[in-house]
Tab-separated table of C-alpha atoms in Angstrom:
chain	number	residue	atom	x	y	z
A	73	MET	CA	-18.211	-45.231	-10.831
A	74	ALA	CA	-15.450	-44.400	-8.547
A	75	ARG	CA	-12.910	-43.560	-11.342
A	76	TYR	CA	-15.356	-40.812	-12.846
A	77	ASP	CA	-16.287	-38.951	-9.607
A	78	ARG	CA	-12.812	-37.822	-8.950
A	79	ALA	CA	-12.585	-34.953	-11.398
A	80	ILE	CA	-15.306	-32.646	-12.343
A	81	THR	CA	-14.296	-32.435	-15.987
A	82	VAL	CA	-14.339	-36.263	-16.515
A	83	PHE	CA	-17.693	-37.698	-17.816
A	84	SER	CA	-18.789	-41.080	-17.194
A	85	PRO	CA	-19.431	-43.505	-20.091
A	86	ASP	CA	-23.080	-42.955	-19.810
A	87	GLY	CA	-22.690	-39.195	-19.968
A	88	HIS	CA	-22.875	-38.088	-16.305
A	89	LEU	CA	-20.943	-35.661	-14.399
A	90	PHE	CA	-21.179	-37.060	-10.997
A	91	GLN	CA	-19.752	-34.101	-9.179
A	92	VAL	CA	-22.629	-32.128	-10.524
A	93	GLU	CA	-25.060	-34.873	-9.362
A	94	TYR	CA	-23.566	-34.790	-5.910
A	95	ALA	CA	-23.895	-31.031	-5.728
A	96	LEU	CA	-27.671	-31.561	-6.784
A	97	GLU	CA	-27.913	-34.011	-3.743
A	98	ALA	CA	-26.711	-31.322	-1.466
A	99	VAL	CA	-29.455	-29.069	-2.918
A	100	ARG	CA	-32.050	-31.858	-2.216
A	101	LYS	CA	-30.717	-31.964	1.477
A	102	GLY	CA	-30.884	-28.267	2.062
A	103	ASN	CA	-33.935	-26.073	3.654
A	104	ALA	CA	-36.991	-25.833	1.418
A	105	ALA	CA	-37.599	-22.615	-0.421
A	106	VAL	CA	-40.794	-21.611	-2.433
A	107	GLY	CA	-41.265	-18.829	-4.890
A	108	VAL	CA	-44.723	-17.651	-6.064
A	109	ARG	CA	-45.212	-14.956	-8.657
A	110	GLY	CA	-48.386	-12.801	-8.502
A	111	THR	CA	-49.890	-10.109	-10.649
A	112	ASP	CA	-48.546	-7.250	-8.382
A	113	ALA	CA	-46.357	-9.123	-5.924
A	114	ILE	CA	-43.727	-11.963	-5.737
A	115	VAL	CA	-43.154	-13.899	-2.550
A	116	LEU	CA	-40.416	-15.946	-1.170
A	117	ALA	CA	-40.943	-18.494	1.662
A	118	VAL	CA	-38.158	-20.549	3.091
A	119	GLU	CA	-37.803	-23.063	5.846
A	120	LYS	CA	-35.778	-21.667	8.792
A	121	LYS	CA	-34.252	-24.186	11.230
A	122	SER	CA	-34.434	-23.246	14.925
A	123	THR	CA	-31.311	-21.683	16.331
A	124	PRO	CA	-29.460	-22.160	19.692
A	125	LYS	CA	-30.651	-20.108	22.462
A	126	LEU	CA	-27.331	-18.279	22.538
A	127	GLN	CA	-27.009	-17.607	18.856
A	128	ASP	CA	-28.239	-14.297	17.433
A	129	SER	CA	-30.906	-15.360	14.886
A	130	ARG	CA	-30.499	-12.285	12.978
A	131	SER	CA	-27.103	-13.420	11.720
A	132	VAL	CA	-28.897	-16.386	9.926
A	133	LYS	CA	-30.496	-14.977	6.817
A	134	LYS	CA	-32.235	-17.180	4.203
A	135	ILE	CA	-33.437	-14.423	1.893
A	136	VAL	CA	-31.149	-11.872	0.832
A	137	ASN	CA	-31.002	-8.627	-1.310
A	138	LEU	CA	-29.022	-8.567	-4.519
A	139	ASP	CA	-30.173	-4.825	-5.320
A	140	ASP	CA	-32.966	-2.680	-4.355
A	141	HIS	CA	-35.386	-4.468	-6.664
A	142	ILE	CA	-33.963	-8.130	-6.608
A	143	ALA	CA	-34.125	-10.901	-3.815
A	144	LEU	CA	-32.803	-14.266	-3.660
A	145	ALA	CA	-33.442	-17.506	-1.594
A	146	CYS	CA	-31.292	-20.714	-1.776
A	147	ALA	CA	-31.285	-24.220	-0.831
A	148	GLY	CA	-27.909	-26.139	-0.317
A	149	LEU	CA	-24.435	-25.104	1.163
A	150	LYS	CA	-24.796	-21.768	2.798
A	151	ALA	CA	-21.179	-21.066	2.621
A	152	ASP	CA	-21.242	-21.559	-1.132
A	153	ALA	CA	-24.238	-19.123	-1.296
A	154	ARG	CA	-22.272	-16.428	0.634
A	155	VAL	CA	-19.653	-16.348	-2.087
A	156	LEU	CA	-22.227	-16.575	-4.854
A	157	ILE	CA	-24.432	-13.989	-3.571
A	158	ASN	CA	-21.373	-11.606	-2.840
A	159	ARG	CA	-20.301	-11.874	-6.599
A	160	ALA	CA	-23.870	-11.278	-7.812
A	161	ARG	CA	-24.017	-8.069	-5.621
A	162	ILE	CA	-20.884	-6.787	-7.084
A	163	GLU	CA	-22.166	-7.476	-10.614
A	164	CYS	CA	-25.360	-5.624	-9.880
A	165	GLN	CA	-23.360	-2.357	-8.752
A	166	SER	CA	-20.809	-2.779	-11.696
A	167	TYR	CA	-23.634	-3.060	-14.157
A	168	LYS	CA	-25.267	0.131	-12.686
A	169	LEU	CA	-21.976	1.868	-12.705
A	170	THR	CA	-21.243	1.191	-16.221
A	171	VAL	CA	-24.698	1.647	-17.956
A	172	GLU	CA	-26.490	3.794	-15.449
A	173	ASP	CA	-29.349	1.593	-15.237
A	174	PRO	CA	-30.275	-1.179	-12.597
A	175	VAL	CA	-29.988	-4.787	-13.878
A	176	THR	CA	-32.993	-6.714	-14.894
A	177	VAL	CA	-33.901	-9.947	-13.190
A	178	GLU	CA	-32.972	-11.910	-16.310
A	179	TYR	CA	-29.607	-10.470	-16.584
A	180	ILE	CA	-28.484	-11.166	-12.918
A	181	THR	CA	-30.120	-14.662	-13.291
A	182	ARG	CA	-27.820	-15.332	-16.392
A	183	TYR	CA	-24.836	-14.204	-14.561
A	184	ILE	CA	-25.499	-16.188	-11.621
A	185	ALA	CA	-26.081	-19.307	-13.866
A	186	GLY	CA	-23.016	-18.596	-16.058
A	187	LEU	CA	-20.917	-18.589	-12.954
A	188	GLN	CA	-22.357	-21.914	-11.591
A	189	GLN	CA	-21.828	-23.396	-15.066
A	190	LYS	CA	-18.154	-22.244	-15.171
A	191	TYR	CA	-17.522	-24.245	-12.068
A	192	THR	CA	-18.763	-27.289	-13.721
A	193	GLN	CA	-15.882	-27.554	-16.345
A	194	SER	CA	-13.008	-26.091	-14.665
A	195	GLY	CA	-10.073	-28.150	-13.329
A	196	GLY	CA	-9.305	-27.445	-9.641
A	197	VAL	CA	-12.803	-26.399	-8.393
A	198	ARG	CA	-16.179	-28.009	-7.648
A	199	PRO	CA	-19.672	-26.965	-8.497
A	200	PHE	CA	-21.658	-24.616	-6.198
A	201	GLY	CA	-23.755	-26.815	-4.114
A	202	LEU	CA	-26.834	-24.773	-4.031
A	203	SER	CA	-29.875	-23.874	-6.241
A	204	THR	CA	-31.348	-20.422	-5.963
A	205	LEU	CA	-34.831	-18.883	-6.444
A	206	ILE	CA	-34.436	-15.173	-7.832
A	207	ILE	CA	-37.309	-12.680	-7.751
A	208	GLY	CA	-37.743	-9.025	-8.744
A	209	PHE	CA	-39.582	-6.358	-10.941
A	210	ASP	CA	-38.196	-5.373	-14.271
A	211	PRO	CA	-36.905	-1.659	-13.607
A	212	HIS	CA	-38.066	-0.661	-17.137
A	213	THR	CA	-41.524	-2.233	-17.511
A	214	GLY	CA	-42.384	-3.410	-13.790
A	215	THR	CA	-43.180	-7.050	-14.900
A	216	PRO	CA	-42.812	-9.490	-12.081
A	217	SER	CA	-40.260	-12.410	-12.585
A	218	LEU	CA	-39.264	-15.693	-10.871
A	219	TYR	CA	-36.294	-17.618	-11.990
A	220	GLN	CA	-34.496	-20.642	-10.684
A	221	THR	CA	-30.874	-21.833	-11.095
A	222	ASP	CA	-29.238	-25.147	-10.193
A	223	PRO	CA	-25.640	-26.277	-9.744
A	224	SER	CA	-25.439	-27.363	-13.450
A	225	GLY	CA	-25.763	-23.601	-14.609
A	226	THR	CA	-29.278	-24.004	-16.253
A	227	PHE	CA	-31.878	-21.437	-15.344
A	228	SER	CA	-35.509	-21.110	-16.253
A	229	ALA	CA	-38.517	-18.732	-15.480
A	230	TRP	CA	-41.455	-20.004	-13.391
A	231	LYS	CA	-44.918	-18.913	-12.172
A	232	ALA	CA	-44.332	-20.734	-8.868
A	233	ASN	CA	-41.656	-23.164	-7.916
A	234	ALA	CA	-39.690	-24.824	-5.071
A	235	THR	CA	-36.186	-26.143	-4.335
A	236	GLY	CA	-34.494	-28.036	-1.528
A	237	ARG	CA	-35.937	-30.602	0.866
A	238	ASN	CA	-39.123	-32.262	-0.342
A	239	SER	CA	-39.382	-29.887	-3.485
A	240	ASN	CA	-41.217	-32.400	-5.419
A	241	SER	CA	-43.994	-32.557	-3.036
A	242	ILE	CA	-44.234	-28.800	-2.984
A	243	ARG	CA	-44.237	-28.482	-6.500
A	244	GLU	CA	-46.999	-30.973	-6.766
A	245	PHE	CA	-49.155	-28.807	-4.368
A	246	LEU	CA	-48.344	-25.757	-6.330
A	247	GLU	CA	-49.333	-27.300	-9.528
A	248	LYS	CA	-52.662	-28.209	-8.076
A	249	ASN	CA	-53.496	-24.932	-6.483
A	250	TYR	CA	-51.567	-22.158	-8.430
A	251	LYS	CA	-53.786	-19.521	-9.999
A	252	GLU	CA	-53.197	-15.932	-10.711
A	253	THR	CA	-53.249	-14.003	-7.427
A	254	SER	CA	-52.474	-10.560	-6.107
A	255	GLY	CA	-51.760	-9.317	-2.585
A	256	GLN	CA	-52.109	-11.268	0.369
A	257	GLU	CA	-53.462	-14.253	-1.611
A	258	THR	CA	-49.797	-14.741	-3.096
A	259	VAL	CA	-48.309	-14.840	0.475
A	260	LYS	CA	-50.975	-17.446	1.617
A	261	LEU	CA	-50.262	-19.629	-1.328
A	262	ALA	CA	-46.467	-19.647	-0.701
A	263	ILE	CA	-47.016	-20.375	3.127
A	264	ARG	CA	-49.456	-23.139	2.367
A	265	ALA	CA	-47.150	-24.721	-0.133
A	266	LEU	CA	-44.215	-24.630	2.358
A	267	MET	CA	-46.215	-25.892	5.342
A	268	GLU	CA	-46.668	-29.231	3.290
A	269	VAL	CA	-43.142	-30.175	4.392
A	270	VAL	CA	-42.576	-27.992	7.633
A	271	GLU	CA	-43.295	-29.903	10.490
A	272	SER	CA	-42.925	-27.568	13.272
A	273	GLY	CA	-45.379	-24.863	12.194
A	274	GLY	CA	-45.064	-21.171	11.323
A	275	LYS	CA	-42.349	-20.257	13.729
A	276	ASN	CA	-39.689	-21.826	11.375
A	277	ILE	CA	-40.854	-20.108	8.275
A	278	GLU	CA	-39.260	-16.879	6.872
A	279	VAL	CA	-41.333	-14.970	4.262
A	280	ALA	CA	-40.410	-12.086	2.042
A	281	LYS	CA	-42.946	-10.244	-0.182
A	282	GLN	CA	-41.821	-7.740	-2.892
A	283	LYS	CA	-44.437	-5.326	-4.160
A	284	ARG	CA	-44.661	-3.283	-7.280
A	285	GLN	CA	-43.075	0.097	-5.967
A	286	LEU	CA	-41.420	0.924	-9.171
A	287	GLN	CA	-44.626	2.012	-11.037
A	288	LYS	CA	-45.717	4.312	-8.201
A	289	ARG	CA	-42.215	6.148	-8.551
A	290	LEU	CA	-42.570	6.334	-12.240
A	291	ARG	CA	-46.074	7.695	-12.160
A	292	ARG	CA	-44.859	10.378	-9.671
A	293	ALA	CA	-42.297	11.304	-12.063
A	294	VAL	CA	-44.559	11.460	-14.883
A	295	GLN	CA	-47.008	13.610	-13.074
A	296	GLN	CA	-44.209	16.029	-12.820
A	297	LEU	CA	-43.707	15.905	-16.388
A	298	ARG	CA	-47.279	16.364	-17.552
A	299	LEU	CA	-47.212	20.324	-17.033
A	300	ARG	CA	-44.010	20.359	-19.003
A	301	ILE	CA	-44.979	18.178	-22.001
A	302	CYS	CA	-48.597	18.515	-22.484
A	303	PRO	CA	-49.135	22.179	-23.382
A	304	LEU	CA	-45.971	22.241	-25.605
A	305	GLU	CA	-46.592	19.051	-27.843
A	306	LEU	CA	-49.484	16.920	-27.093
A	307	GLY	CA	-52.548	18.726	-26.100
A	308	THR	CA	-54.879	17.646	-23.463
A	309	ASN	CA	-56.478	14.475	-24.852
A	310	ALA	CA	-53.069	13.380	-26.077
A	311	CYS	CA	-51.486	13.934	-22.690
A	312	ASP	CA	-53.688	11.629	-20.905
A	313	PHE	CA	-53.009	8.990	-23.438
A	314	ALA	CA	-49.167	9.396	-23.116
A	315	PHE	CA	-49.596	9.046	-19.206
A	316	HIS	CA	-51.267	5.914	-19.245
A	317	ASP	CA	-49.308	4.222	-22.107
A	318	TYR	CA	-45.941	5.722	-22.003
A	319	SER	CA	-45.384	6.452	-18.447
A	320	PHE	CA	-42.338	4.204	-18.138
A	321	ALA	CA	-40.597	5.579	-21.181
A	322	LEU	CA	-41.128	9.170	-20.171
A	323	ALA	CA	-40.265	8.703	-16.549
A	324	LEU	CA	-37.118	6.706	-16.859
A	325	ALA	CA	-34.858	9.725	-17.957
A	326	VAL	CA	-35.950	11.933	-15.020
A	327	LEU	CA	-36.014	9.318	-12.062
A	328	PRO	CA	-32.659	10.209	-10.817
A	329	HIS	CA	-33.653	13.889	-10.277
A	330	PHE	CA	-36.748	13.064	-8.025
């Protein structure tokens, strides 16, 4: 075994990349993180270890924003997370500058997973020792999304999931208790799941809730358009239909002006 765990690009005879498995072990020893997707909100809850009295607790962040509509929580090596988060933030801004639209949750997840996978087959580097939970609402449809990536570079979409310490126990709890929720019920489910493994109570839990704000902005923009579009093209009845069914399409072109 020792001969095959020295280089990331060398497979063992039974098809393992030991460096990737060591990175997964680093994830399993990291703080627990839970993500739950509701109908109108998405919640991230993470285990937060107590900080020394002289340390500023605000400098220790377990949940971060990648963009205005995307957040990330991770388990594993925090130094690796800082590098990956900075790369993802730059990609979000580069995408917006290039195509003049915010990134979708799936796009930035693919980017992060691709970056993690790249570090599993290049010489002179090692895998990122962290797994991520990425949440956000699609900027075009308003659909809530929850994705997970791991050190091997794989990613997948979930209704609810956990990573980090005792993630299997949390996942079993979610499988038994998950149902389509909204509002505060989504928050309660995430906290209850994390409390399965957090021994010191709610003081060591950090929670972030993302609500569907985009659709409200789009509806305000569409209301501005109704007076302009309905008399000219659609008529009264057709205007009501367009407002309810095509509000996203109509508002996207004018959002920057409001």
